[in-house]
Coordinates of C-alpha atoms in Angstrom, one line a residue:
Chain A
X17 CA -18.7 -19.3 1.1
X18 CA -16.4 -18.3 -1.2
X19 CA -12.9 -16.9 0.2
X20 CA -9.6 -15.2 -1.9
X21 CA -6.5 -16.0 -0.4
X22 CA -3.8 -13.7 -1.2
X23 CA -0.3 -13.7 -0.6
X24 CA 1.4 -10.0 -1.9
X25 CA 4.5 -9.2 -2.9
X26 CA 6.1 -6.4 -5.2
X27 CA 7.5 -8.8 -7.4
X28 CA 4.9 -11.6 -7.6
X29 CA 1.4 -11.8 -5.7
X30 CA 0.1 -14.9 -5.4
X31 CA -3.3 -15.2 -5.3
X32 CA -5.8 -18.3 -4.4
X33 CA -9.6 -18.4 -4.6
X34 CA -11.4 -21.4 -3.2
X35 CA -14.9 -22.6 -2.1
X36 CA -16.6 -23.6 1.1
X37 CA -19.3 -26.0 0.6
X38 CA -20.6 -27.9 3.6
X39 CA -17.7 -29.3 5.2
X40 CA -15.9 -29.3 1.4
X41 CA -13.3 -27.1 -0.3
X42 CA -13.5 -26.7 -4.0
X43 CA -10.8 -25.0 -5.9
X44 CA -11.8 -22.0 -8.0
X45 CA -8.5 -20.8 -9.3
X46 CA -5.1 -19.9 -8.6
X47 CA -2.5 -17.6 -10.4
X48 CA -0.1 -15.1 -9.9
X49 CA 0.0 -11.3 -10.4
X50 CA 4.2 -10.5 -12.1
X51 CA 5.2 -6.8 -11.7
X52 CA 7.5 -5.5 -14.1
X53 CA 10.9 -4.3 -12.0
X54 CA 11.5 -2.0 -14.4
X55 CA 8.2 -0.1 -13.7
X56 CA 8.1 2.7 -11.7
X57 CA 7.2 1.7 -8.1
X58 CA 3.8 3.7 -8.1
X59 CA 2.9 1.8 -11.3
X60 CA 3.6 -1.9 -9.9
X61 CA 1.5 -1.1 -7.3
X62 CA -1.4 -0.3 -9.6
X63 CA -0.4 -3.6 -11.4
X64 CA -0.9 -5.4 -8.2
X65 CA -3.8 -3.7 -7.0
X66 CA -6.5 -3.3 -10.7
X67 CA -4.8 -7.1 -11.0
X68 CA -6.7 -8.1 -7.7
X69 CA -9.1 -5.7 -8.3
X70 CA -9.9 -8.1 -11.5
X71 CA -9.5 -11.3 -9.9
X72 CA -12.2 -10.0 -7.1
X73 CA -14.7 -9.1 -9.8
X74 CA -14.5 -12.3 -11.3
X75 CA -15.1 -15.1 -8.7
X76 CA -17.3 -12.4 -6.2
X77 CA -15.4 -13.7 -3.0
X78 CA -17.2 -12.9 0.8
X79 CA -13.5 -12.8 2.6
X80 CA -10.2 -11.9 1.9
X81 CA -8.0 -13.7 3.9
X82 CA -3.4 -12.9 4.0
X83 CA -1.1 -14.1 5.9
X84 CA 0.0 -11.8 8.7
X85 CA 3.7 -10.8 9.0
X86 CA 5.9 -10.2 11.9
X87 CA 9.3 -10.9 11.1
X88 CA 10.9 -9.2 7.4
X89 CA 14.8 -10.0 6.6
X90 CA 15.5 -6.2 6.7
X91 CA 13.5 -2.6 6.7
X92 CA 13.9 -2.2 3.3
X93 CA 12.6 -5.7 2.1
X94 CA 9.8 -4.9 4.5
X95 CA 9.2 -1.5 3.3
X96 CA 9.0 -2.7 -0.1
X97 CA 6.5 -5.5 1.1
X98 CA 4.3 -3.0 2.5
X99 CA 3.5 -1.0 -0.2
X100 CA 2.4 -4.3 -2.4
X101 CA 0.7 -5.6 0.9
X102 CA -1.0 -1.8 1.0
X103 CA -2.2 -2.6 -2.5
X104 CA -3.5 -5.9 -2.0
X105 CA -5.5 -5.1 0.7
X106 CA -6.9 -2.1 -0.3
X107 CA -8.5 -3.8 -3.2
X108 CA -10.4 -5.9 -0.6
X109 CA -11.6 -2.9 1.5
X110 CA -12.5 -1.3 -2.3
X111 CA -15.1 -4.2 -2.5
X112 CA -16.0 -3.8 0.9
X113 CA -14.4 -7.3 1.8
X114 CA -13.9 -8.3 5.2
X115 CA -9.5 -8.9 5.9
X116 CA -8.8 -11.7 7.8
X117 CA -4.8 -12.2 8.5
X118 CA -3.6 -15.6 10.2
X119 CA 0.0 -16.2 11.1
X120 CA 2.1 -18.5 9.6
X121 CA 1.9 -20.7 12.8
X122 CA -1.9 -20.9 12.4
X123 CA -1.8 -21.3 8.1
X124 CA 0.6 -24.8 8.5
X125 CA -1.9 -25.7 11.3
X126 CA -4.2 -25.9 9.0
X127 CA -3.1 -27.0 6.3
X128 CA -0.9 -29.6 7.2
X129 CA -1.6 -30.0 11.3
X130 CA 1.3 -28.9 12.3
X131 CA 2.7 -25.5 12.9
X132 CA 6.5 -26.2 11.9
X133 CA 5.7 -28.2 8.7
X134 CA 8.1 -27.3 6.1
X135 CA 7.3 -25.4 3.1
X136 CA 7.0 -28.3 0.6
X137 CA 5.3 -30.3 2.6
X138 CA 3.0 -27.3 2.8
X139 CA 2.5 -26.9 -1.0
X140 CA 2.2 -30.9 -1.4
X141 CA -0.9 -30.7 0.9
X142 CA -2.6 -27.1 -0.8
X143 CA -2.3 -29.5 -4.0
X144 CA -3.8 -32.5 -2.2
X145 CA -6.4 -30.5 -0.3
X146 CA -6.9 -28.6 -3.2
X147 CA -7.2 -32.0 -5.5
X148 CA -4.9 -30.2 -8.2
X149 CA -3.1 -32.1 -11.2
X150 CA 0.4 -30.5 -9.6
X151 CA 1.7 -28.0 -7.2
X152 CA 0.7 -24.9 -7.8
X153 CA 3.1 -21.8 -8.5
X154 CA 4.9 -21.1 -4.5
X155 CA 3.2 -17.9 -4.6
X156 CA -0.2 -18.9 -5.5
X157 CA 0.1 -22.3 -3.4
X158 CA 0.7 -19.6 -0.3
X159 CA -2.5 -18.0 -1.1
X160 CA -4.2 -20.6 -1.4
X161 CA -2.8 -22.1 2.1
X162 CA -4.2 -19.1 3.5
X163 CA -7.3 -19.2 2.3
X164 CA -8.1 -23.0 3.5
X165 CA -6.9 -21.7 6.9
X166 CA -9.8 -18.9 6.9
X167 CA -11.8 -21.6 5.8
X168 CA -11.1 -24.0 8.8
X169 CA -11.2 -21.0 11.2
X170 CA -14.3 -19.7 9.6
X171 CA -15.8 -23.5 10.2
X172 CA -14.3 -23.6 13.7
X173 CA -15.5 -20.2 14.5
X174 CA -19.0 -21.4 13.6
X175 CA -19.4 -24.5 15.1
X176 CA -18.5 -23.2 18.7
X177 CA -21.0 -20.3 18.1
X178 CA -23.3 -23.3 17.4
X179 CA -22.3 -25.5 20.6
X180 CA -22.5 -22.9 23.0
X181 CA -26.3 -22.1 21.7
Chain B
X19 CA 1.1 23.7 -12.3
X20 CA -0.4 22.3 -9.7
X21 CA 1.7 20.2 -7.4
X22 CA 0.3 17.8 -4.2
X23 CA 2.9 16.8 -1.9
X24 CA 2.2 13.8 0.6
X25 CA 4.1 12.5 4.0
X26 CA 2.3 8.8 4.3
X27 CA 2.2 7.6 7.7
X28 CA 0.1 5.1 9.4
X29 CA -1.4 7.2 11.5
X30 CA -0.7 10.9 9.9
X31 CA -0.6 11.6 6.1
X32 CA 0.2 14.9 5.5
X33 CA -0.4 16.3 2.3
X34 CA 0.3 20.0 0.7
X35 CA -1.1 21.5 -2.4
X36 CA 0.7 24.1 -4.0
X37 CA 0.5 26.1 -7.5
X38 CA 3.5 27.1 -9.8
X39 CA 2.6 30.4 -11.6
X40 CA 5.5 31.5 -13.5
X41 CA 8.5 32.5 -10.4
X42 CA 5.7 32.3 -8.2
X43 CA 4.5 29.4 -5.8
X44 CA 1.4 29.9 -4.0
X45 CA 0.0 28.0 -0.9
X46 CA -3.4 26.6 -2.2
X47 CA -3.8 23.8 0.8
X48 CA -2.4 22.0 3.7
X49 CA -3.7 19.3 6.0
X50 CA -3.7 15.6 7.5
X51 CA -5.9 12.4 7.1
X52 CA -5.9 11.2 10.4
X53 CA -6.6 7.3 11.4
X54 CA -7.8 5.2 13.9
X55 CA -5.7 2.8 15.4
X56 CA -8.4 1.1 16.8
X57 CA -9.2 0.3 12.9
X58 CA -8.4 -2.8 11.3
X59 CA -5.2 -1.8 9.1
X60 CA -7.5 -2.6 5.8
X61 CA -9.5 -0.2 7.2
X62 CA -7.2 2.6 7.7
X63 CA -5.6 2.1 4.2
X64 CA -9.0 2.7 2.9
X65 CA -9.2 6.0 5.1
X66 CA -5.7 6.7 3.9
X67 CA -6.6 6.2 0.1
X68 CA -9.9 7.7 0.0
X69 CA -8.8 10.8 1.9
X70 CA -6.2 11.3 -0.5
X71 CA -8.5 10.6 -3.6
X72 CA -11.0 13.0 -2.1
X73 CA -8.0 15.5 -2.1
X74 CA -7.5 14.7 -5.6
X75 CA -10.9 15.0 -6.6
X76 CA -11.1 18.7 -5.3
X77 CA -7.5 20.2 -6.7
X78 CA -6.9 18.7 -9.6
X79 CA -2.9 18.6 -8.9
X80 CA -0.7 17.3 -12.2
X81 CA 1.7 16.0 -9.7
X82 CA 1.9 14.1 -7.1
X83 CA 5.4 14.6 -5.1
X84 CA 6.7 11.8 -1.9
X85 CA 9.9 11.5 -0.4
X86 CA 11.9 8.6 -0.8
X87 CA 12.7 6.2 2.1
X88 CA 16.1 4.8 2.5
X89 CA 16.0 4.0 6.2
X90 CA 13.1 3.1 8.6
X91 CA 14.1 2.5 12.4
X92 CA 13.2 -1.1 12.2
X93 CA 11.4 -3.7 9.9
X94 CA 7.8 -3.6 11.7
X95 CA 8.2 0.1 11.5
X96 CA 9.1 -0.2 7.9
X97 CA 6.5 -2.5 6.8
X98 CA 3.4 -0.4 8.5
X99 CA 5.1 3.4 6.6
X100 CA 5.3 1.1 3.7
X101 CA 1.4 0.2 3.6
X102 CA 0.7 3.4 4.0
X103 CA 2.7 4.7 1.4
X104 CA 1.8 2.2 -0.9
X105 CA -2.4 3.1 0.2
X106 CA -0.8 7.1 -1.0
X107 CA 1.1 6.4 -3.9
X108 CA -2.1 4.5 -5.5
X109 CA -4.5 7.3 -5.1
X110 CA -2.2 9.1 -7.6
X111 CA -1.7 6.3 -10.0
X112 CA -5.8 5.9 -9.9
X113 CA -6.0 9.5 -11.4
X114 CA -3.4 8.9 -14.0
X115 CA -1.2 11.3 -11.4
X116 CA 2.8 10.8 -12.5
X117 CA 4.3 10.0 -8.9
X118 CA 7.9 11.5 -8.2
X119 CA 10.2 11.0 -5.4
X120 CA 12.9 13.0 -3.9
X121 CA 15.4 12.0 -1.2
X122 CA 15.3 14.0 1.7
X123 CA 18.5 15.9 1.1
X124 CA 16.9 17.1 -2.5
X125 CA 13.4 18.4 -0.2
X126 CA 16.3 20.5 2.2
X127 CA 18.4 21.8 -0.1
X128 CA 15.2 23.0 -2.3
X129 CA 13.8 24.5 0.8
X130 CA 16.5 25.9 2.9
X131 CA 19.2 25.4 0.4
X132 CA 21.3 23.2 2.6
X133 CA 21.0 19.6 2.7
X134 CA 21.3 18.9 6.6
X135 CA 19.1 21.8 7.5
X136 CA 17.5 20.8 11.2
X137 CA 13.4 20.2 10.9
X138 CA 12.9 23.3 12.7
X139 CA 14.8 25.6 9.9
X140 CA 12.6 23.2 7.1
X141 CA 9.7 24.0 9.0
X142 CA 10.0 27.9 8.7
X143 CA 10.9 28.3 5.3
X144 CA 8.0 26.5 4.1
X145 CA 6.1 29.1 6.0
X146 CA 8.0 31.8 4.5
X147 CA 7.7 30.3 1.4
X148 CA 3.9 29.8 2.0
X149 CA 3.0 32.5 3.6
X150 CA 1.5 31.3 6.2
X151 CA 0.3 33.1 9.1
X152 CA 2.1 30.0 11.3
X153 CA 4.2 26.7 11.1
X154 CA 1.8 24.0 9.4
X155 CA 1.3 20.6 11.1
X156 CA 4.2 18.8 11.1
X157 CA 3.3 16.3 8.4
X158 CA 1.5 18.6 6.2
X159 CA 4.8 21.3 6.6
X160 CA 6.6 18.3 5.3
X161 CA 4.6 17.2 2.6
X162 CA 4.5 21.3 1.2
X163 CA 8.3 21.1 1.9
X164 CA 7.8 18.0 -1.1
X165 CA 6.0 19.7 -3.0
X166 CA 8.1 22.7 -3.4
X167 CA 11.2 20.5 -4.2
X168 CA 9.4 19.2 -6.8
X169 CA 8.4 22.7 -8.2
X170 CA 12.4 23.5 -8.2
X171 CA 13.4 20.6 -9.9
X172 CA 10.6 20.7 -12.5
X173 CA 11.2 24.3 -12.6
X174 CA 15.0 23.5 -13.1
X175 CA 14.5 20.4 -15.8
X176 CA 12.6 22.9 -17.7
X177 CA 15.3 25.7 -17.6
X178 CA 17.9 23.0 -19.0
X179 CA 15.2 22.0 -21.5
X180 CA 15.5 25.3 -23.0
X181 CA 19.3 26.3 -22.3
X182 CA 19.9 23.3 -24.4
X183 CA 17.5 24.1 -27.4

C-alpha cells in the first residue's frame, strides 16, 4: 500500500510518500512544495494544490493521510492555514483519495512511541524509520511522520479485523 | 462583464452572478452550495469546489469577487472559513479566473454608500439593486453585495484609466 503524507502550509507544504510492504516501510520520496509570498493568495493556493496534484500522479498513492489540527497560534495564522490545508486536501478528493487525519498525539506515537517526543527526536526517527542518508527537510520529515502513522494504524486496523474473525 | 461573487463558508457558500452592461448591472444568478456536516471535511471541500466550478462552467464570469477576512471569532472558526475559502478561491484560479478581494467596508460603501451600514440595510439595496422580487439568501445577498463592489471599483479604475489619458 502506498500512502502520501502531507503536511500543508501557505508557505511551504511538506509532502512524504512512502510504501507498505508486508510489515515493511519503504521510502518513495520526500520534498517540499515553496509558495512565492509575493503571489497573490489565490495563486499560491494553485501552487500548492496542481504541486500535489503532480506529486499524486506520479507515485499513484491509495491514502492520503495529514495531521489533524486543533490548536493555531492566532485566527489569522489559522485562517491562512486553512486555505493551503483546503488546497491540499482537495487534491486528494480530486483523485478520489481516501483522507485520513491523526493528531499529533497519535503521529509521535507512532513514530517514536511516545506521544510527547520532541520534535527532533521525531525527525531523527522519520530518517531512521525511513533508512534516509539525513534528516529530511522539517516540512517533508512531518509528512512523512504522518504517513508512517497511517501506515501503523492502517496495519493495526487490519490485524484486529483479522483477530476478531 | 460578467462578475461572480462568492461568501465561502463551511457549511453555506453563497455565490452571485451579475453582468456589467455599460451603467447598467443586471441580476443574472443567485444561490448556495450547501454541505453536509455529516461529510468528511475532504469531502465537503470537494462539494464546495465542484459546486463552484459547475457554477463557472455555466456563466462564464471574468471575475471572481470574495471578501477579505481580517477577523474570525476564534482560531477553529478561522481555520474551518479558511478551508472553505481556500476550496472557493481555487475553483477560480482552475479557470484562469483573476480572484479579487474587498474588505467589508469597500462591499458597504459600494452598496449602501456608507461603510457601517447594518446587514439588514446591505441586504435591501442589493435587492434594489437587483431587482429582486425579495431579499436573497443571506449568503448569496452577500456574495451579489461582492460582486457589485467589484463592478464599482472596476467601473471606477476604468474611469481613472481614461481621465488620465
Amino acid at each position: 500500500m502506498r500512502i502520501l503524507g502531507i503536511d500543508p502550509g501557505s508557505r511551504v507544504t511538506g509532502y512524504g510518500v512512502i510504501e507498505k510492504q508486508g510489515n515493511r516501510l519503504i521510502h518513495i520520496d520526500n520534498g517540499a512544495i515553496y509558495t512565492d509570498s509575493k503571489d497573490s493568495l489565490a495563486h499560491r493556493l494553485q501552487t500548492i494544490h496542481e504541486g500535489l496534484v503532480r506529486i499524486i500522479g506520479r507515485y499513484n498513492p491509495e491514502a492520503m493521510a495529514v495531521e489533524e489540527i486543533f490548536l493555531a497560534k492566532n485566527a489569522l495564522s489559522a485562517l491562512k492555514l486553512g486555505h493551503a490545508r483546503g488546497a491540499a486536501l482537495l487534491a486528494g478528493t480530486r483523485h478520489q483519495l481516501p483522507v485520513f487525519e491523526y493528531t499529533a498525539l497519535q503521529v509521535k506515537s507512532a513514530v517514536v512511541g511516545y506521544g510527547r517526543a520532541a520534535k527532533p527526536q521525531v525527525q531523527h526517527m522519520v530518517r531512521v524509520l525511513m533508512n534516509l542518508p539525513e534528516i529530511a527537510q522539517e516540512d517533508a520529515s512531518d509528512a512523512l511522520a504522518v504517513a508512517i502513522c497511517h501506515a501503523h494504524s492502517h496495519q493495526l486496523t487490519a490485524r484486529l479485523q483479522k483477530s476478531s474473525r
